[in-house]
Amino acid sequence: MAASRTELPTDLLTRRAAGGLTQARCVHGEALTNFIAGAAAINDGDAVLAPVPPPAVFG
């Protein structure tokens, strides 16, 4: 997620996301509104730590 007080360069971000080593996408506008679909924001006080992965995961 990214936010700014000024307009973000979505064209550039879209190209860089699509051209990276791992495929990603840049979602904005109506597509972003549909993606979040009314999900509530997580505040610092609501966050929980992610579990530690098993040692074999990272070899």
PDB file of C-alpha atoms in Angstrom:
ATOM      1  CA  MET A   1       0.000   0.000   0.000  1.00  0.00           C
ATOM      2  CA  ALA A   2       1.156   3.489  -0.743  1.00  0.00           C
ATOM      3  CA  ALA A   3      -0.374   6.855  -0.062  1.00  0.00           C
ATOM      4  CA  SER A   4       0.645  10.429  -0.688  1.00  0.00           C
ATOM      5  CA  ARG A   5      -0.627  13.952  -0.212  1.00  0.00           C
ATOM      6  CA  THR A   6       0.027  14.441  -3.909  1.00  0.00           C
ATOM      7  CA  GLU A   7      -0.916  12.243  -6.865  1.00  0.00           C
ATOM      8  CA  LEU A   8       1.221   9.114  -7.164  1.00  0.00           C
ATOM      9  CA  PRO A   9       2.811   8.209 -10.526  1.00  0.00           C
ATOM     10  CA  THR A  10       0.494   5.229 -11.078  1.00  0.00           C
ATOM     11  CA  ASP A  11       1.661   4.646 -14.670  1.00  0.00           C
ATOM     12  CA  LEU A  12       5.279   4.292 -13.506  1.00  0.00           C
ATOM     13  CA  LEU A  13       4.325   2.177 -10.495  1.00  0.00           C
ATOM     14  CA  THR A  14       2.222  -0.123 -12.685  1.00  0.00           C
ATOM     15  CA  ARG A  15       5.106  -0.692 -15.128  1.00  0.00           C
ATOM     16  CA  ARG A  16       7.630  -1.316 -12.352  1.00  0.00           C
ATOM     17  CA  ALA A  17       5.332  -3.714 -10.519  1.00  0.00           C
ATOM     18  CA  ALA A  18       4.648  -5.709 -13.684  1.00  0.00           C
ATOM     19  CA  GLY A  19       8.301  -5.749 -14.744  1.00  0.00           C
ATOM     20  CA  GLY A  20       9.778  -6.917 -11.465  1.00  0.00           C
ATOM     21  CA  LEU A  21      11.337 -10.283 -10.657  1.00  0.00           C
ATOM     22  CA  THR A  22       8.126 -11.362  -8.936  1.00  0.00           C
ATOM     23  CA  GLN A  23       4.897 -10.448 -10.663  1.00  0.00           C
ATOM     24  CA  ALA A  24       2.905  -7.739  -8.927  1.00  0.00           C
ATOM     25  CA  ARG A  25       0.292  -5.210  -9.880  1.00  0.00           C
ATOM     26  CA  CYS A  26      -0.627  -1.648  -9.061  1.00  0.00           C
ATOM     27  CA  VAL A  27      -4.291  -1.202  -8.210  1.00  0.00           C
ATOM     28  CA  HIS A  28      -5.852   2.257  -7.985  1.00  0.00           C
ATOM     29  CA  GLY A  29      -9.119   4.073  -8.502  1.00  0.00           C
ATOM     30  CA  GLU A  30     -12.270   1.960  -8.794  1.00  0.00           C
ATOM     31  CA  ALA A  31     -10.240  -1.276  -8.907  1.00  0.00           C
ATOM     32  CA  LEU A  32      -8.716  -0.386  -5.513  1.00  0.00           C
ATOM     33  CA  THR A  33     -12.137   0.454  -4.088  1.00  0.00           C
ATOM     34  CA  ASN A  34     -13.395  -2.953  -5.239  1.00  0.00           C
ATOM     35  CA  PHE A  35     -10.275  -4.706  -3.895  1.00  0.00           C
ATOM     36  CA  ILE A  36     -10.627  -3.343  -0.360  1.00  0.00           C
ATOM     37  CA  ALA A  37     -14.420  -3.915  -0.429  1.00  0.00           C
ATOM     38  CA  GLY A  38     -15.111  -2.074   2.813  1.00  0.00           C
ATOM     39  CA  ALA A  39     -12.367  -3.792   4.842  1.00  0.00           C
ATOM     40  CA  ALA A  40     -11.675  -2.069   8.142  1.00  0.00           C
ATOM     41  CA  ALA A  41      -8.284  -0.457   8.677  1.00  0.00           C
ATOM     42  CA  ILE A  42      -5.898  -2.119  11.133  1.00  0.00           C
ATOM     43  CA  ASN A  43      -4.591   0.253  13.782  1.00  0.00           C
ATOM     44  CA  ASP A  44      -1.275  -0.133  15.614  1.00  0.00           C
ATOM     45  CA  GLY A  45      -3.127  -1.303  18.719  1.00  0.00           C
ATOM     46  CA  ASP A  46      -4.857  -4.093  16.747  1.00  0.00           C
ATOM     47  CA  ALA A  47      -1.744  -5.548  15.135  1.00  0.00           C
ATOM     48  CA  VAL A  48      -0.453  -8.970  16.146  1.00  0.00           C
ATOM     49  CA  LEU A  49       2.916 -10.563  15.490  1.00  0.00           C
ATOM     50  CA  ALA A  50       3.128 -13.082  12.693  1.00  0.00           C
ATOM     51  CA  PRO A  51       4.143 -16.586  13.816  1.00  0.00           C
ATOM     52  CA  VAL A  52       7.759 -17.570  13.335  1.00  0.00           C
ATOM     53  CA  PRO A  53       8.079 -19.930  10.344  1.00  0.00           C
ATOM     54  CA  PRO A  54       9.656 -23.360  10.842  1.00  0.00           C
ATOM     55  CA  PRO A  55      13.453 -23.412  10.352  1.00  0.00           C
ATOM     56  CA  ALA A  56      13.149 -25.531   7.178  1.00  0.00           C
ATOM     57  CA  VAL A  57      11.309 -22.724   5.362  1.00  0.00           C
ATOM     58  CA  PHE A  58      14.490 -20.708   4.823  1.00  0.00           C
ATOM     59  CA  GLY A  59      16.820 -23.667   4.459  1.00  0.00           C
TER      60      GLY A  59
END
